[in-house]
Tab-separated table of C-alpha atoms in Angstrom:
chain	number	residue	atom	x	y	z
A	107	UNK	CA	7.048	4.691	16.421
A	108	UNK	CA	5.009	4.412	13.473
A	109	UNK	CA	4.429	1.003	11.330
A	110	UNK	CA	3.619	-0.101	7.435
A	111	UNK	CA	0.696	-3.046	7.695
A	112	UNK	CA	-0.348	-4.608	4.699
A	113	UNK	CA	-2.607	-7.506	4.305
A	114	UNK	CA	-2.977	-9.817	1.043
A	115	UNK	CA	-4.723	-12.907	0.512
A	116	UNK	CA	-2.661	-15.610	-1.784
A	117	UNK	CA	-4.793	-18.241	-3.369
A	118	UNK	CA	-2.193	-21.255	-3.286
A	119	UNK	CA	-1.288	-23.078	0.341
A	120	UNK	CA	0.893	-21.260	3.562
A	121	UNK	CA	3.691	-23.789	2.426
A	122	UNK	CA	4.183	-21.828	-1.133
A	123	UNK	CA	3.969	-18.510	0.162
A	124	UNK	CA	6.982	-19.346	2.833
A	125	UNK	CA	8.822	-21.093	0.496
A	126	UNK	CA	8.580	-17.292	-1.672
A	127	UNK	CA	9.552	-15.475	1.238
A	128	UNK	CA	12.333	-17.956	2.828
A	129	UNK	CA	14.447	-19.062	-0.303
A	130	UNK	CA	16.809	-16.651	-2.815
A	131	UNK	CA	15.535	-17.801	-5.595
A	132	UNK	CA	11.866	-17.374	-3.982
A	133	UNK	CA	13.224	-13.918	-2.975
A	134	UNK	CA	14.474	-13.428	-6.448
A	135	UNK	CA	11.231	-13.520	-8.181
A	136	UNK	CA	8.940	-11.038	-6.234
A	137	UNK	CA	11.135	-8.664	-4.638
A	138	UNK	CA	14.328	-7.866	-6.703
A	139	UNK	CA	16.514	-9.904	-8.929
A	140	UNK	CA	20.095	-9.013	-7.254
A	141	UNK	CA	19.856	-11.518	-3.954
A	142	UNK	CA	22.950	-12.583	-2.239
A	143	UNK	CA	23.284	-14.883	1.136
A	144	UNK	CA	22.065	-16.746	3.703
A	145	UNK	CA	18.251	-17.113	4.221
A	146	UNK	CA	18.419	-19.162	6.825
A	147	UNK	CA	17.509	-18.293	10.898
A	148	UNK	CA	20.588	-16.169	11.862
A	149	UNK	CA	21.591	-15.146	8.716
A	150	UNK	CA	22.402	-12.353	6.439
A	151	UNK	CA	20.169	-11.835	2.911
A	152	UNK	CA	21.631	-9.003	0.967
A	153	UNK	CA	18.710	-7.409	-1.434
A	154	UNK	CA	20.050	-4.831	-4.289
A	155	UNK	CA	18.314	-2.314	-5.928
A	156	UNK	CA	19.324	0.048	-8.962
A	157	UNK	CA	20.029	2.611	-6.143
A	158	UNK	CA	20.804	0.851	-3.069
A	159	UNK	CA	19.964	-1.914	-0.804
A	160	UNK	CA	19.187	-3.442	2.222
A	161	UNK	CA	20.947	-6.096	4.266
A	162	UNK	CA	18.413	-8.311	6.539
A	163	UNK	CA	19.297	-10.484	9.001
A	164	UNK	CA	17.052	-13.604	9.309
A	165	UNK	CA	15.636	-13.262	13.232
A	166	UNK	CA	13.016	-15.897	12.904
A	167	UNK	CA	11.220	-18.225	11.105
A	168	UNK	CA	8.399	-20.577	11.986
A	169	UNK	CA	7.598	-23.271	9.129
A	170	UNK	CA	4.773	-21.953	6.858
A	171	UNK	CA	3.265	-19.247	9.860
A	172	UNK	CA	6.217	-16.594	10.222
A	173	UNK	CA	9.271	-14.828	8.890
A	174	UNK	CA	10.688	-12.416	10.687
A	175	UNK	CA	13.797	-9.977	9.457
A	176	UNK	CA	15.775	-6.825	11.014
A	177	UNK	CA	17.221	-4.445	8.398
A	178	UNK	CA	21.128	-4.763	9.398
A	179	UNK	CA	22.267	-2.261	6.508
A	180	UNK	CA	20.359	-0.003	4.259
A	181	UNK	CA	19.096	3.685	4.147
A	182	UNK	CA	19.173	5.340	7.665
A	183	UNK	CA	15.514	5.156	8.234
A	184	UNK	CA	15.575	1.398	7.536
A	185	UNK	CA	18.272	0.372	9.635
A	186	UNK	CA	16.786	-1.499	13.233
A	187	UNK	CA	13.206	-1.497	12.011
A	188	UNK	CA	11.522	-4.906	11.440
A	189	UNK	CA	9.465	-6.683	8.784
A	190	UNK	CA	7.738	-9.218	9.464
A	191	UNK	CA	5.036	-11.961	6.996
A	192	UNK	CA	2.428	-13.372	8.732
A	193	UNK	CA	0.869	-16.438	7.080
A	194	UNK	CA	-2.380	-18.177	8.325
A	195	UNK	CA	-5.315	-20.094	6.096
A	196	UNK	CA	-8.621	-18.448	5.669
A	197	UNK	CA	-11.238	-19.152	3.291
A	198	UNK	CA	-8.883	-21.201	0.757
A	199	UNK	CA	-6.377	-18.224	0.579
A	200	UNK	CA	-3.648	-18.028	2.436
A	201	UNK	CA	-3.139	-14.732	4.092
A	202	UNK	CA	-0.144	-12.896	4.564
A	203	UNK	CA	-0.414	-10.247	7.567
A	204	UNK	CA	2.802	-8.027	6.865
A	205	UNK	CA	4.512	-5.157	9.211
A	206	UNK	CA	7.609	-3.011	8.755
A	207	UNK	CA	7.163	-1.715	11.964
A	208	UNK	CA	10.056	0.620	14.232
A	209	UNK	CA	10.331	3.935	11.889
A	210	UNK	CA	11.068	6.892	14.169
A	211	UNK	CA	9.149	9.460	11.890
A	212	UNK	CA	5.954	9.124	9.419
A	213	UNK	CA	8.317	10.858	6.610
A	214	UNK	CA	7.572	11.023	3.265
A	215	UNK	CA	10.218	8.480	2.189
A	216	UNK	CA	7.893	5.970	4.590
A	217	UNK	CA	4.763	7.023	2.742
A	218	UNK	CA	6.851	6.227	-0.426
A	219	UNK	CA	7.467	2.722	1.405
A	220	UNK	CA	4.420	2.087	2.083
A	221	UNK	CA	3.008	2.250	-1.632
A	222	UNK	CA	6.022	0.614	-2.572
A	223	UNK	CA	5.377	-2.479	-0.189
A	224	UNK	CA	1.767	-3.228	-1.560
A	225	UNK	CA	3.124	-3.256	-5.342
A	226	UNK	CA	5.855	-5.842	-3.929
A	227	UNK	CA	3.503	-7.676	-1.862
A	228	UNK	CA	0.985	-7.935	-5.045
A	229	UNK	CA	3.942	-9.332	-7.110
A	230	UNK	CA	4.826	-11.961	-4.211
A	231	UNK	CA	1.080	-12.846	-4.578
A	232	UNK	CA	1.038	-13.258	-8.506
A	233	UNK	CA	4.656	-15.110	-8.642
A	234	UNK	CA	2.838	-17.654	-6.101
A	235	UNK	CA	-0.248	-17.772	-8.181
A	236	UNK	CA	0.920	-18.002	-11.518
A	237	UNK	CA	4.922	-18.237	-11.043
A	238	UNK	CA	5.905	-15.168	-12.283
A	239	UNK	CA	6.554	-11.759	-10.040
A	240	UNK	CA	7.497	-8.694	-10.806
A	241	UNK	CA	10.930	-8.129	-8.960
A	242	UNK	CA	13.098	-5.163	-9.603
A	243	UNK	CA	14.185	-4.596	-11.781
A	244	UNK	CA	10.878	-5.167	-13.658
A	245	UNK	CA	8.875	-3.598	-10.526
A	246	UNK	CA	5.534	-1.089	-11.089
A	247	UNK	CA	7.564	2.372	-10.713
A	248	UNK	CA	5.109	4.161	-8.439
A	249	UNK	CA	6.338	7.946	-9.123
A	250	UNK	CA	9.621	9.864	-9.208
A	251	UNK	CA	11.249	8.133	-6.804
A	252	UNK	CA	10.743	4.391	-8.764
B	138	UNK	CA	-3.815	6.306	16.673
B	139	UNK	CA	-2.195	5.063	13.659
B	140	UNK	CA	-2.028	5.898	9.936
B	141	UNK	CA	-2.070	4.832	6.726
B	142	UNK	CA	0.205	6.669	4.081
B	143	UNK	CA	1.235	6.789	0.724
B	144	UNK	CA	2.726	8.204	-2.009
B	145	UNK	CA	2.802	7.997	-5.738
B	146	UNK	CA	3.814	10.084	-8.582
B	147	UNK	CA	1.770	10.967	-11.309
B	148	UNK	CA	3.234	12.179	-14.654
B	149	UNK	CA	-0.016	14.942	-15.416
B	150	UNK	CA	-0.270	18.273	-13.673
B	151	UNK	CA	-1.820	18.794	-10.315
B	152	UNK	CA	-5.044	20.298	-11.820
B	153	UNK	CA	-5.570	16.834	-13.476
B	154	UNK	CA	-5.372	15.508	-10.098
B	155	UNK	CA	-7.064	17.677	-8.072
B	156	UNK	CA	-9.959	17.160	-10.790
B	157	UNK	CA	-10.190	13.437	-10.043
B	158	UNK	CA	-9.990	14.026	-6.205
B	159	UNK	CA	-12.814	16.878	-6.261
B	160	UNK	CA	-15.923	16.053	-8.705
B	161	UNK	CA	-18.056	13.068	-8.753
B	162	UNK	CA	-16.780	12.135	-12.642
B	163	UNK	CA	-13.183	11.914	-11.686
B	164	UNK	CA	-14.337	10.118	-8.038
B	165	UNK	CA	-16.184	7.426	-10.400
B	166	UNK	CA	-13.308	7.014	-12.687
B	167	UNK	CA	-10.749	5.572	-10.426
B	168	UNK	CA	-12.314	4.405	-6.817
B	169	UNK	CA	-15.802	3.267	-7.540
B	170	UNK	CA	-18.356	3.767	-10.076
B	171	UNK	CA	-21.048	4.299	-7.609
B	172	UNK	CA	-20.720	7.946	-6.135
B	173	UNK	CA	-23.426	10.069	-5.304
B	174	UNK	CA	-23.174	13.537	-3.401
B	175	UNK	CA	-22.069	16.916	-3.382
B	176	UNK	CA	-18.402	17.057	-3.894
B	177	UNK	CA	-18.009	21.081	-2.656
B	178	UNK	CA	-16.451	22.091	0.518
B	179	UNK	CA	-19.269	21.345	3.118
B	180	UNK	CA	-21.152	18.721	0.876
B	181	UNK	CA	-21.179	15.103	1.634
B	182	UNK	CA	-20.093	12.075	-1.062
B	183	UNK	CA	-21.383	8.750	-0.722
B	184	UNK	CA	-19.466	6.091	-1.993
B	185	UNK	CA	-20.624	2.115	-2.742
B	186	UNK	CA	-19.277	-0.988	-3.160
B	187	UNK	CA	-20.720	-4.588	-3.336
B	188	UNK	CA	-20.804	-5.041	0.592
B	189	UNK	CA	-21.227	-1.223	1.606
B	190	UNK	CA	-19.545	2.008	1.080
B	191	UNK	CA	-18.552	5.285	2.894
B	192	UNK	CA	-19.632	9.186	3.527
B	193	UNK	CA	-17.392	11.535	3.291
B	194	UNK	CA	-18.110	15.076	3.985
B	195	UNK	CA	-15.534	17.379	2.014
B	196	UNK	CA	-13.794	19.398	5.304
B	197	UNK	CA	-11.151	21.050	2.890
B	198	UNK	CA	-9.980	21.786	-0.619
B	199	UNK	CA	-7.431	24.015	-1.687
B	200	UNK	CA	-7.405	24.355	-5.278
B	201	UNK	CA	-4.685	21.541	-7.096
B	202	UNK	CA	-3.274	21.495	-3.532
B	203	UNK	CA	-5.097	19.594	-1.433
B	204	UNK	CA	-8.354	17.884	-0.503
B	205	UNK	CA	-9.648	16.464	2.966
B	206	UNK	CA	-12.685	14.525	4.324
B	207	UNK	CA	-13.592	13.186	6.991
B	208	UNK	CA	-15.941	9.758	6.991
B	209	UNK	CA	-19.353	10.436	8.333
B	210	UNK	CA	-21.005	7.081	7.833
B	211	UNK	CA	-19.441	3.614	6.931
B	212	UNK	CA	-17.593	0.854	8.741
B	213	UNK	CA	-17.393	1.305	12.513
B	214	UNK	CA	-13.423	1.795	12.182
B	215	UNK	CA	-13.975	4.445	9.540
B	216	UNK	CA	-15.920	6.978	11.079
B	217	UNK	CA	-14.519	9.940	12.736
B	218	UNK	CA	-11.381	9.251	10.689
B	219	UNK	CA	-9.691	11.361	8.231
B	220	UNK	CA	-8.332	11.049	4.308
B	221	UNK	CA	-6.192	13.989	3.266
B	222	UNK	CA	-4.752	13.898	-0.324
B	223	UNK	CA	-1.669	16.546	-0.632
B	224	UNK	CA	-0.828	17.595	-4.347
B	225	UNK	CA	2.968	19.362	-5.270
B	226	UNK	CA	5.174	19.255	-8.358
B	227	UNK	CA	8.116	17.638	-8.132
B	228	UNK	CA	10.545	16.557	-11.559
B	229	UNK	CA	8.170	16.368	-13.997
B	230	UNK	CA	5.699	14.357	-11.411
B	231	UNK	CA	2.680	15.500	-9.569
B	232	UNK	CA	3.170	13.946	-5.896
B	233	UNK	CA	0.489	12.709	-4.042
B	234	UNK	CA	0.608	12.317	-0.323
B	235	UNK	CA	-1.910	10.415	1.079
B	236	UNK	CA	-3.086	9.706	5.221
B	237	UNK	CA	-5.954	8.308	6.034
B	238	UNK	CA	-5.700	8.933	9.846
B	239	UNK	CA	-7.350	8.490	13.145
B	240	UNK	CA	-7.757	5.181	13.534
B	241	UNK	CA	-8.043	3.200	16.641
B	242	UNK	CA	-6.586	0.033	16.382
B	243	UNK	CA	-3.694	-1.472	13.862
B	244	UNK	CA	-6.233	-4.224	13.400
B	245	UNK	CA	-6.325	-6.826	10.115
B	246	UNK	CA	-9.222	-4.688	8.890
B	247	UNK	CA	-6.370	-1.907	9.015
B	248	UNK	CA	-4.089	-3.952	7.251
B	249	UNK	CA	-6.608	-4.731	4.527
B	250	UNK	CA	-7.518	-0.905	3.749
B	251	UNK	CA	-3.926	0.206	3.503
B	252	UNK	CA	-3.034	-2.769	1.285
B	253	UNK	CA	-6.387	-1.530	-1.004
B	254	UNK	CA	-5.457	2.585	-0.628
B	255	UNK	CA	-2.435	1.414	-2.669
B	256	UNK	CA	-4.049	-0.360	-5.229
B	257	UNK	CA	-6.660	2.830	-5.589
B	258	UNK	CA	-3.896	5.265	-5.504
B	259	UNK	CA	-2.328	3.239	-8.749
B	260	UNK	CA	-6.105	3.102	-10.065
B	261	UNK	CA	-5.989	7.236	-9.951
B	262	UNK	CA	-2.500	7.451	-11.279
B	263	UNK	CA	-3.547	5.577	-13.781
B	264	UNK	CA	-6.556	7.543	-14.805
B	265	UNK	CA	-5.037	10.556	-14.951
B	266	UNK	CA	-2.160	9.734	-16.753
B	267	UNK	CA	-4.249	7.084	-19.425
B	268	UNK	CA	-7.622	8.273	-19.236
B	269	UNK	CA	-8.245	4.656	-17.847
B	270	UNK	CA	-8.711	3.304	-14.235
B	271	UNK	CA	-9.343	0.560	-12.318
B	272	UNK	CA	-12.777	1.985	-9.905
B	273	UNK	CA	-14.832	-0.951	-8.413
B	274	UNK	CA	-16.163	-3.033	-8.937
B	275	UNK	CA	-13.503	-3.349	-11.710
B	276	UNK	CA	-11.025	-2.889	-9.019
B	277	UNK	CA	-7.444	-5.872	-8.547
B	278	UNK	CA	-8.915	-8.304	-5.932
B	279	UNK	CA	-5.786	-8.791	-3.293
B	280	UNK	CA	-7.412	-11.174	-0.731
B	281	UNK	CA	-10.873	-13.030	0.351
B	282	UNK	CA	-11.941	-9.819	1.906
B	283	UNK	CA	-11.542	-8.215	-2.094
């Protein structure tokens, strides 16, 4: 098993961050624009992309320290892994400690990922900063592959 | 031991790459501005930064192909680990593939670096593409640690 980590540092409080990472319309404005369902513990949050998507379902959230999500539909090498936001205060920033952890092979489409992640994460940080992301549609396109 | 990848495309050809991965110009253009060192197979770079920097002594280049060094002084988690940059065409793109493997422990440091790689990786696409980059200390701050 092989894992994406990521760590950013947010300068606005834990409770902001969350509220980015646990609400559509939070979801809407860092990661991509087309969000459908239920963000709440137990639930289903459908996230489309020009070519595709991913279905998450919610497996745990702890006010302003966790979120935790299992990809329930998506590409193949998506489906059962985990990503997961760590958020914890640290010199006036808030820091978010992020894994998508559970991919059977260290492919190229994870490398891909991987960049892909850290351009997302950096928009989560600037919509909490300054309240405006880059989601996709509108997302830094990283190479061929967007 | 665990990984960091990446992967970006980059609309110039591989020579333009391979240029900014293999003399001490391109080096200063997109990671930081203060390199020093013999960038030939066998010769030893030193990189700085505001709170340190790395050595890396060049193990490998094959000509717009590829490039590898390992870190021979630094941070205690860098040393003895390895940075391989693999250059192909692909549509129009030059694709990078990036590791920087051999690490220990999935620790925040970790975290940090991988979250940074990315940035640096857009820095170089950048600079090839624009003749511009983003090399420290003119680098995107994403957290307390910079």
């Amino acid at each position: 098993m092989v894992d994406i980590l990521h760590r950013i540092g947010v300068t606005s409080s834990p409770h902001d961050v969350y509220e980015a990472l646990t609400t559509v319309d939070g979801l809407k404005s860092w990661w991509t624009e087309d969000v459908e369902g239920d963000s709440n513990t137990g639930g289903v949050i459908r996230f489309r992309f020009l070519p595709g998507g991913f279905d998450m379902e919610v497996l745990q959230t702890e006010t302003d320290e966790l979120v935790l999500w299992e990809v329930v539909d998506g590409p193949e090498e998506w489906v059962g892994t985990h990503i997961r936001f760590e958020l914890k205060q640290e010199e006036g920033f808030t820091i978010v400690l992020f894994q998508h952890t559970g991919w059977k092979e260290p492919g190229e489409f994870m490398h891909h990922c991987s960049t892909k992640w850290a351009t997302f994460l950096m928009s989560l940080k600037r919509l909490v900063e300054t309240g405006t992301g880059e989601p996709a549609p509108h997302d830094v396109q990283i190479s061929n592959w967007h």
